[in-house]
Every structure is written in C-alpha cells, then in structure tokens.
C-alpha cells in the first residue's frame, strides 16, 4: 500500500481532518483537506467537526488548534517541528512595560508559545495584524515576538506608539535586499511580493506586502505574468497550481523553513496510525491563551 493510501485509510478510521500550512512540502500540501495561511487555518481549527485534527505545521499551530478546540484530539506529525521565533519574547519585559504604560496593549503574533499568549491582550497573524492594531483603542502597543512584522505595522499605523521586541524569523531574515535587487535585474518585468516577516530594507523594495495567502491572492488576481516571491519557498506550490501560465521566481536560491520541512508523508501516516504526538496543554494556560486568540478571531473577521 502506498503512503498516500495509508494516509487516506487512517484518516477515515480516525475521523481525522488534515490541516497544512503553505510552507510544508508540496506532497504534504497535496494530501491535506485544508491548506492556508495561519489566520485561515486558525479559523478552520476553531470550527471543524472531525474528532481528530492532524496539523501539518509547527508547534504553535497545533497549540492554537488545541486552545480553540479542547474537545478534539490534535496530533502533530513531528513534535520537533517548532518555530524558533515563537520563543523569542521576555515575560519580564512585558510586565515592566505594563507597569510603565497604563494603556499598553500587548499584541502577540500567533507565531508564539501558548505561554506567551497568556501574557497578551490580542493575537494577530500577518494577514490581520495591521487591521487589529488599528482597531485597538490603545495608543501604546508592545508587539511580540516579531520585530519585523512590528516595524511593518508601525510604518502603516503612525498614530500608534509601538514598542518592538527583538524576535525574528530566520527564514525571512535571510531574504536579502541585495538578492532582491539581483532578481529584479534578472526579471525586469516581474513584481516583487514580500511577506511582512522580511526586514524593512526588503519591504521597501516590494510592490506588494502581505501574508502567504495575500501573496497568493495578489499574484492570482493580478494581470501581470511574472513575480519574485519574498517568502518561504513552499508557497510556490500553490502559486503554480493556481497560475500555470504565470512565472514565479524565488529570491536567490529560495528560502526553506527547516521546521516546516520536518513534516513528511511518512510521519503524517505514522501520526494517524499511532495517534502519538498529541498536543496537550495545562488547562489554566489553555483558558488564558484562548482569550487573545478569540479576540483575534472576532476583530480579524470584522
Ligand atoms: P502567515 O501564515 O500568516 O503568512 O505566516 C507565515 C509564517 O511564518 C508561518 O510560520
Ligand atoms: Fe517560524 Fe519562520 Fe519557520 Fe514560519 S517560516 S515557522 S516564522 S521559522
């Protein structure tokens, strides 16, 4: 029996649904029931009715699915698939800024641990961060953990006073402005589409800035036929599926997230069969982390 057949057999037996982020391997995206960006996947996770959610992504994604859906079994293909940026914020600094600024809102990128979420007022993803920050009544914002997304939001929301944190995504930080310039020279007719986890010198070169879904929707809806893609190379799969007549170029050799790439067809099949790698959270943490996530779902959908 092929691994793909094994996955569909165990998926049925377990009453499971497979969610996958655009950054996982092409063949894993191909077997998923839902593929999307972090915001879309968190909305799906909040309302699917299968008994088991198999999350093809990194640990903060599985944790968010469990936080929103405690009655379901959430399984990860590989427990070691973890986003380094999710850990890059200091609780002491959050507490200190809260003491200093009475009206401080702690805005937490969803790429964060469940524990960091418990210290936050609202979660955001790259597709709704600007909208949610603008909608908050607070002028002082501490944006954790991603400095680059925080700086991009600040550049679009000058009415806010945003404090930055030193977290970053090493995959997007490795997209270099010099390489973007070279790609533009090699493809003068192409537009450059960038993810807001990129550094500001890269963002300054972009024709469009948005989440993975935003980039895919822009390229699909735009009349142009050539695009340089400033995000993790996994999005090229969906871009090419949806747009067979258009051309997509990575920056340099393309950037690959090693944690997302830990998910393989083999560990998807094995996780469904063995039902190991279950996401478990302390109930107190889950309850407190649920509040900023639910606030995001409410504000992000308005
Ligand atoms: P989005 O899914 O919001 O585009 O974020 C990308 C990301 O880094 C996920 O790890
Ligand atoms: Fe984390 Fe960056 Fe990988 Fe996304 S691409 S999971 S932000 S390291």
GROMACS .gro file of C-alpha atoms and ligand atoms in nm:
model
  320
    1UNK     CA    1   0.000   0.000   0.000
    2UNK     CA    2   0.137   0.347  -0.086
    3UNK     CA    3   0.192   0.603   0.190
    4UNK     CA    4  -0.083   0.820   0.037
    5UNK     CA    5  -0.330   0.527   0.051
    6UNK     CA    6  -0.226   0.459   0.409
    7UNK     CA    7  -0.295   0.823   0.499
    8UNK     CA    8  -0.644   0.815   0.349
    9UNK     CA    9  -0.725   0.484   0.517
   10UNK     CA   10  -0.613   0.601   0.863
   11UNK     CA   11  -0.772   0.941   0.815
   12UNK     CA   12  -1.110   0.771   0.770
   13UNK     CA   13  -1.057   0.525   1.056
   14UNK     CA   14  -0.960   0.807   1.294
   15UNK     CA   15  -1.225   1.053   1.170
   16UNK     CA   16  -0.941   1.298   1.113
   17UNK     CA   17  -0.903   1.618   0.915
   18UNK     CA   18  -0.563   1.728   0.783
   19UNK     CA   19  -0.466   2.097   0.802
   20UNK     CA   20  -0.146   2.217   0.635
   21UNK     CA   21   0.039   2.546   0.612
   22UNK     CA   22   0.168   2.667   0.273
   23UNK     CA   23   0.527   2.618   0.393
   24UNK     CA   24   0.511   2.239   0.427
   25UNK     CA   25   0.639   2.013   0.148
   26UNK     CA   26   0.438   2.006  -0.176
   27UNK     CA   27   0.336   1.642  -0.135
   28UNK     CA   28   0.206   1.709   0.217
   29UNK     CA   29   0.000   2.009   0.096
   30UNK     CA   30  -0.142   1.777  -0.170
   31UNK     CA   31  -0.291   1.531   0.086
   32UNK     CA   32  -0.434   1.798   0.317
   33UNK     CA   33  -0.804   1.879   0.347
   34UNK     CA   34  -0.732   2.246   0.419
   35UNK     CA   35  -0.420   2.438   0.314
   36UNK     CA   36  -0.375   2.802   0.405
   37UNK     CA   37  -0.205   3.077   0.598
   38UNK     CA   38  -0.203   3.097   0.976
   39UNK     CA   39  -0.524   3.302   1.004
   40UNK     CA   40  -0.724   3.079   0.771
   41UNK     CA   41  -0.601   2.764   0.948
   42UNK     CA   42  -0.689   2.902   1.293
   43UNK     CA   43  -1.042   2.978   1.169
   44UNK     CA   44  -1.073   2.624   1.029
   45UNK     CA   45  -0.933   2.476   1.352
   46UNK     CA   46  -1.194   2.664   1.554
   47UNK     CA   47  -1.486   2.501   1.376
   48UNK     CA   48  -1.405   2.167   1.208
   49UNK     CA   49  -1.618   1.880   1.325
   50UNK     CA   50  -1.387   1.579   1.280
   51UNK     CA   51  -1.270   1.408   1.602
   52UNK     CA   52  -0.900   1.447   1.523
   53UNK     CA   53  -0.707   1.743   1.380
   54UNK     CA   54  -0.373   1.645   1.226
   55UNK     CA   55  -0.178   1.969   1.196
   56UNK     CA   56   0.097   1.976   0.932
   57UNK     CA   57   0.289   2.274   1.058
   58UNK     CA   58   0.492   2.383   1.360
   59UNK     CA   59   0.402   2.352   1.727
   60UNK     CA   60   0.241   2.694   1.781
   61UNK     CA   61  -0.011   2.599   1.513
   62UNK     CA   62  -0.103   2.271   1.685
   63UNK     CA   63  -0.123   2.453   2.018
   64UNK     CA   64  -0.357   2.717   1.873
   65UNK     CA   65  -0.581   2.443   1.732
   66UNK     CA   66  -0.595   2.276   2.075
   67UNK     CA   67  -0.656   2.605   2.258
   68UNK     CA   68  -0.956   2.678   2.033
   69UNK     CA   69  -1.080   2.320   2.022
   70UNK     CA   70  -1.010   2.147   2.356
   71UNK     CA   71  -1.257   1.865   2.290
   72UNK     CA   72  -1.064   1.746   1.987
   73UNK     CA   73  -0.751   1.539   1.968
   74UNK     CA   74  -0.481   1.747   1.798
   75UNK     CA   75  -0.190   1.545   1.660
   76UNK     CA   76   0.138   1.667   1.510
   77UNK     CA   77   0.337   1.462   1.256
   78UNK     CA   78   0.662   1.569   1.425
   79UNK     CA   79   0.676   1.723   1.773
   80UNK     CA   80   1.020   1.869   1.698
   81UNK     CA   81   0.879   2.096   1.427
   82UNK     CA   82   0.891   2.419   1.624
   83UNK     CA   83   0.919   2.783   1.521
   84UNK     CA   84   1.226   2.937   1.692
   85UNK     CA   85   1.065   3.283   1.682
   86UNK     CA   86   0.771   3.156   1.892
   87UNK     CA   87   1.002   3.162   2.198
   88UNK     CA   88   1.166   3.500   2.138
   89UNK     CA   89   1.000   3.727   2.390
   90UNK     CA   90   1.069   3.801   2.752
   91UNK     CA   91   0.784   3.793   3.005
   92UNK     CA   92   0.980   4.028   3.236
   93UNK     CA   93   0.984   4.299   2.967
   94UNK     CA   94   0.609   4.259   2.911
   95UNK     CA   95   0.545   4.308   3.283
   96UNK     CA   96   0.780   4.606   3.300
   97UNK     CA   97   0.616   4.785   3.005
   98UNK     CA   98   0.271   4.714   3.150
   99UNK     CA   99   0.378   4.890   3.471
  100UNK     CA  100   0.516   5.188   3.276
  101UNK     CA  101   0.224   5.243   3.035
  102UNK     CA  102  -0.125   5.217   3.173
  103UNK     CA  103  -0.289   5.189   2.832
  104UNK     CA  104  -0.041   4.930   2.694
  105UNK     CA  105  -0.181   4.654   2.471
  106UNK     CA  106   0.039   4.350   2.425
  107UNK     CA  107  -0.015   4.234   2.068
  108UNK     CA  108   0.113   3.884   2.014
  109UNK     CA  109   0.188   3.739   1.674
  110UNK     CA  110   0.031   3.393   1.656
  111UNK     CA  111   0.385   3.259   1.598
  112UNK     CA  112   0.432   3.239   1.976
  113UNK     CA  113   0.412   2.980   2.252
  114UNK     CA  114   0.085   2.927   2.440
  115UNK     CA  115   0.258   3.069   2.750
  116UNK     CA  116   0.344   3.397   2.574
  117UNK     CA  117  -0.015   3.424   2.457
  118UNK     CA  118  -0.134   3.414   2.820
  119UNK     CA  119   0.052   3.745   2.880
  120UNK     CA  120  -0.108   3.911   2.577
  121UNK     CA  121  -0.421   4.111   2.506
  122UNK     CA  122  -0.477   4.006   2.149
  123UNK     CA  123  -0.318   3.775   1.894
  124UNK     CA  124  -0.262   3.865   1.531
  125UNK     CA  125  -0.138   3.692   1.219
  126UNK     CA  126   0.045   3.853   0.929
  127UNK     CA  127  -0.284   3.889   0.740
  128UNK     CA  128  -0.471   4.083   1.010
  129UNK     CA  129  -0.200   4.250   1.226
  130UNK     CA  130  -0.242   4.597   1.078
  131UNK     CA  131  -0.622   4.586   1.089
  132UNK     CA  132  -0.626   4.470   1.452
  133UNK     CA  133  -0.360   4.714   1.576
  134UNK     CA  134  -0.553   4.999   1.411
  135UNK     CA  135  -0.880   4.879   1.567
  136UNK     CA  136  -0.741   4.875   1.922
  137UNK     CA  137  -0.825   5.179   2.135
  138UNK     CA  138  -0.474   5.169   2.292
  139UNK     CA  139  -0.204   5.404   2.166
  140UNK     CA  140   0.087   5.219   2.328
  141UNK     CA  141   0.145   4.874   2.180
  142UNK     CA  142   0.409   4.616   2.265
  143UNK     CA  143   0.437   4.396   1.957
  144UNK     CA  144   0.583   4.050   2.029
  145UNK     CA  145   0.772   3.841   1.923
  146UNK     CA  146   0.848   3.952   1.563
  147UNK     CA  147   1.034   4.283   1.531
  148UNK     CA  148   0.997   4.290   1.152
  149UNK     CA  149   0.621   4.246   1.143
  150UNK     CA  150   0.600   4.500   1.427
  151UNK     CA  151   0.804   4.753   1.228
  152UNK     CA  152   0.595   4.697   0.916
  153UNK     CA  153   0.273   4.754   1.115
  154UNK     CA  154   0.424   5.066   1.273
  155UNK     CA  155   0.511   5.204   0.929
  156UNK     CA  156   0.144   5.175   0.831
  157UNK     CA  157  -0.003   5.293   1.164
  158UNK     CA  158   0.184   5.616   1.254
  159UNK     CA  159  -0.086   5.707   1.507
  160UNK     CA  160   0.034   5.423   1.734
  161UNK     CA  161   0.340   5.419   1.959
  162UNK     CA  162   0.477   5.068   1.908
  163UNK     CA  163   0.750   4.910   2.118
  164UNK     CA  164   0.947   4.645   1.932
  165UNK     CA  165   1.083   4.316   2.052
  166UNK     CA  166   1.398   4.150   1.927
  167UNK     CA  167   1.239   3.834   1.780
  168UNK     CA  168   1.276   3.741   1.415
  169UNK     CA  169   1.211   3.465   1.164
  170UNK     CA  170   1.549   3.338   1.046
  171UNK     CA  171   1.397   3.221   0.718
  172UNK     CA  172   1.265   3.565   0.620
  173UNK     CA  173   1.563   3.747   0.770
  174UNK     CA  174   1.773   3.551   0.520
  175UNK     CA  175   1.593   3.714   0.227
  176UNK     CA  176   1.847   3.985   0.148
  177UNK     CA  177   1.784   4.318  -0.022
  178UNK     CA  178   2.091   4.265  -0.245
  179UNK     CA  179   1.946   3.936  -0.373
  180UNK     CA  180   1.608   4.101  -0.437
  181UNK     CA  181   1.783   4.368  -0.646
  182UNK     CA  182   1.963   4.095  -0.843
  183UNK     CA  183   1.634   3.910  -0.900
  184UNK     CA  184   1.474   4.234  -1.022
  185UNK     CA  185   1.762   4.288  -1.262
  186UNK     CA  186   1.727   3.931  -1.392
  187UNK     CA  187   1.348   3.967  -1.430
  188UNK     CA  188   1.277   4.334  -1.503
  189UNK     CA  189   0.909   4.272  -1.582
  190UNK     CA  190   0.839   4.092  -1.253
  191UNK     CA  191   0.671   4.240  -0.947
  192UNK     CA  192   0.822   4.168  -0.606
  193UNK     CA  193   0.581   4.032  -0.344
  194UNK     CA  194   0.708   4.023   0.015
  195UNK     CA  195   0.595   3.875   0.344
  196UNK     CA  196   0.598   4.125   0.635
  197UNK     CA  197   0.836   3.900   0.833
  198UNK     CA  198   1.104   4.032   0.595
  199UNK     CA  199   1.332   4.314   0.711
  200UNK     CA  200   1.232   4.673   0.628
  201UNK     CA  201   1.501   4.720   0.359
  202UNK     CA  202   1.344   4.426   0.172
  203UNK     CA  203   0.988   4.552   0.233
  204UNK     CA  204   1.094   4.887   0.082
  205UNK     CA  205   1.160   4.708  -0.249
  206UNK     CA  206   0.819   4.537  -0.260
  207UNK     CA  207   0.530   4.606  -0.497
  208UNK     CA  208   0.300   4.421  -0.257
  209UNK     CA  209   0.335   4.319   0.110
  210UNK     CA  210   0.112   4.052   0.260
  211UNK     CA  211   0.071   3.715   0.428
  212UNK     CA  212   0.123   3.392   0.235
  213UNK     CA  213  -0.246   3.392   0.136
  214UNK     CA  214  -0.222   3.761   0.049
  215UNK     CA  215   0.073   3.692  -0.181
  216UNK     CA  216  -0.108   3.402  -0.349
  217UNK     CA  217  -0.430   3.604  -0.394
  218UNK     CA  218  -0.240   3.906  -0.527
  219UNK     CA  219  -0.046   3.705  -0.786
  220UNK     CA  220  -0.359   3.514  -0.888
  221UNK     CA  221  -0.575   3.825  -0.927
  222UNK     CA  222  -0.312   4.049  -1.090
  223UNK     CA  223  -0.286   4.091  -1.464
  224UNK     CA  224   0.096   4.060  -1.450
  225UNK     CA  225   0.259   3.735  -1.553
  226UNK     CA  226   0.587   3.735  -1.352
  227UNK     CA  227   0.651   3.759  -0.980
  228UNK     CA  228   0.952   3.742  -0.749
  229UNK     CA  229   0.841   3.577  -0.427
  230UNK     CA  230   0.977   3.708  -0.096
  231UNK     CA  231   0.872   3.437   0.144
  232UNK     CA  232   0.932   3.069   0.220
  233UNK     CA  233   0.951   2.860  -0.097
  234UNK     CA  234   0.657   2.634  -0.003
  235UNK     CA  235   0.410   2.893  -0.139
  236UNK     CA  236   0.542   2.829  -0.490
  237UNK     CA  237   0.344   2.503  -0.496
  238UNK     CA  238   0.004   2.675  -0.457
  239UNK     CA  239   0.110   2.970  -0.675
  240UNK     CA  240   0.199   2.737  -0.964
  241UNK     CA  241  -0.109   2.516  -0.913
  242UNK     CA  242  -0.337   2.819  -0.933
  243UNK     CA  243  -0.145   3.002  -1.206
  244UNK     CA  244   0.001   2.757  -1.458
  245UNK     CA  245   0.051   3.035  -1.713
  246UNK     CA  246   0.248   3.268  -1.483
  247UNK     CA  247   0.612   3.263  -1.376
  248UNK     CA  248   0.734   3.272  -1.018
  249UNK     CA  249   1.094   3.325  -0.910
  250UNK     CA  250   1.239   3.279  -0.561
  251UNK     CA  251   1.489   3.531  -0.424
  252UNK     CA  252   1.838   3.378  -0.455
  253UNK     CA  253   1.813   3.002  -0.415
  254UNK     CA  254   1.483   3.032  -0.227
  255UNK     CA  255   1.439   3.011   0.150
  256UNK     CA  256   1.323   2.691   0.322
  257UNK     CA  257   1.197   2.661   0.679
  258UNK     CA  258   1.369   2.352   0.823
  259UNK     CA  259   1.099   2.309   1.085
  260UNK     CA  260   0.812   2.313   0.836
  261UNK     CA  261   1.007   2.070   0.617
  262UNK     CA  262   1.020   1.815   0.901
  263UNK     CA  263   0.665   1.718   0.804
  264UNK     CA  264   0.672   1.430   0.556
  265UNK     CA  265   0.415   1.191   0.411
  266UNK     CA  266   0.570   0.918   0.627
  267UNK     CA  267   0.530   1.098   0.958
  268UNK     CA  268   0.177   1.210   0.860
  269UNK     CA  269   0.081   0.844   0.802
  270UNK     CA  270   0.253   0.729   1.118
  271UNK     CA  271   0.092   1.000   1.335
  272UNK     CA  272  -0.255   0.899   1.213
  273UNK     CA  273  -0.190   0.532   1.268
  274UNK     CA  274  -0.023   0.555   1.609
  275UNK     CA  275  -0.201   0.866   1.737
  276UNK     CA  276   0.120   0.969   1.912
  277UNK     CA  277   0.241   1.329   1.930
  278UNK     CA  278  -0.081   1.461   2.082
  279UNK     CA  279  -0.084   1.830   2.177
  280UNK     CA  280  -0.161   1.861   2.548
  281UNK     CA  281  -0.183   2.190   2.738
  282UNK     CA  282  -0.232   2.271   3.102
  283UNK     CA  283  -0.597   2.378   3.134
  284UNK     CA  284  -0.513   2.709   3.308
  285UNK     CA  285  -0.275   2.806   3.027
  286UNK     CA  286  -0.522   2.697   2.762
  287UNK     CA  287  -0.802   2.907   2.913
  288UNK     CA  288  -0.586   3.221   2.938
  289UNK     CA  289  -0.431   3.176   2.593
  290UNK     CA  290  -0.778   3.134   2.442
  291UNK     CA  291  -0.879   3.493   2.521
  292UNK     CA  292  -0.631   3.675   2.290
  293UNK     CA  293  -0.688   3.415   2.018
  294UNK     CA  294  -1.065   3.456   2.033
  295UNK     CA  295  -1.025   3.833   2.033
  296UNK     CA  296  -0.821   3.797   1.714
  297UNK     CA  297  -1.088   3.583   1.550
  298UNK     CA  298  -1.350   3.843   1.645
  299UNK     CA  299  -1.153   4.156   1.541
  300UNK     CA  300  -0.991   3.990   1.240
  301UNK     CA  301  -1.323   3.883   1.092
  302UNK     CA  302  -1.498   4.220   1.126
  303LIG     P1  303   0.128   3.351   0.750
  303LIG     O1  304   0.074   3.214   0.751
  303LIG     O2  305   0.044   3.444   0.831
  303LIG     O3  306   0.155   3.405   0.614
  303LIG     O4  307   0.269   3.348   0.829
  303LIG     C1  308   0.377   3.283   0.781
  303LIG     C2  309   0.455   3.208   0.881
  303LIG     O5  310   0.567   3.238   0.912
  303LIG     C3  311   0.402   3.091   0.941
  303LIG     O6  312   0.502   3.029   1.012
  304LIG    FE1  313   0.888   3.021   1.220
  304LIG    FE2  314   0.986   3.147   1.012
  304LIG    FE3  315   0.956   2.884   1.001
  304LIG    FE4  316   0.740   3.046   0.998
  304LIG     S1  317   0.898   3.032   0.842
  304LIG     S2  318   0.768   2.860   1.120
  304LIG     S3  319   0.810   3.211   1.130
  304LIG     S4  320   1.092   2.996   1.138
   0.00000   0.00000   0.00000
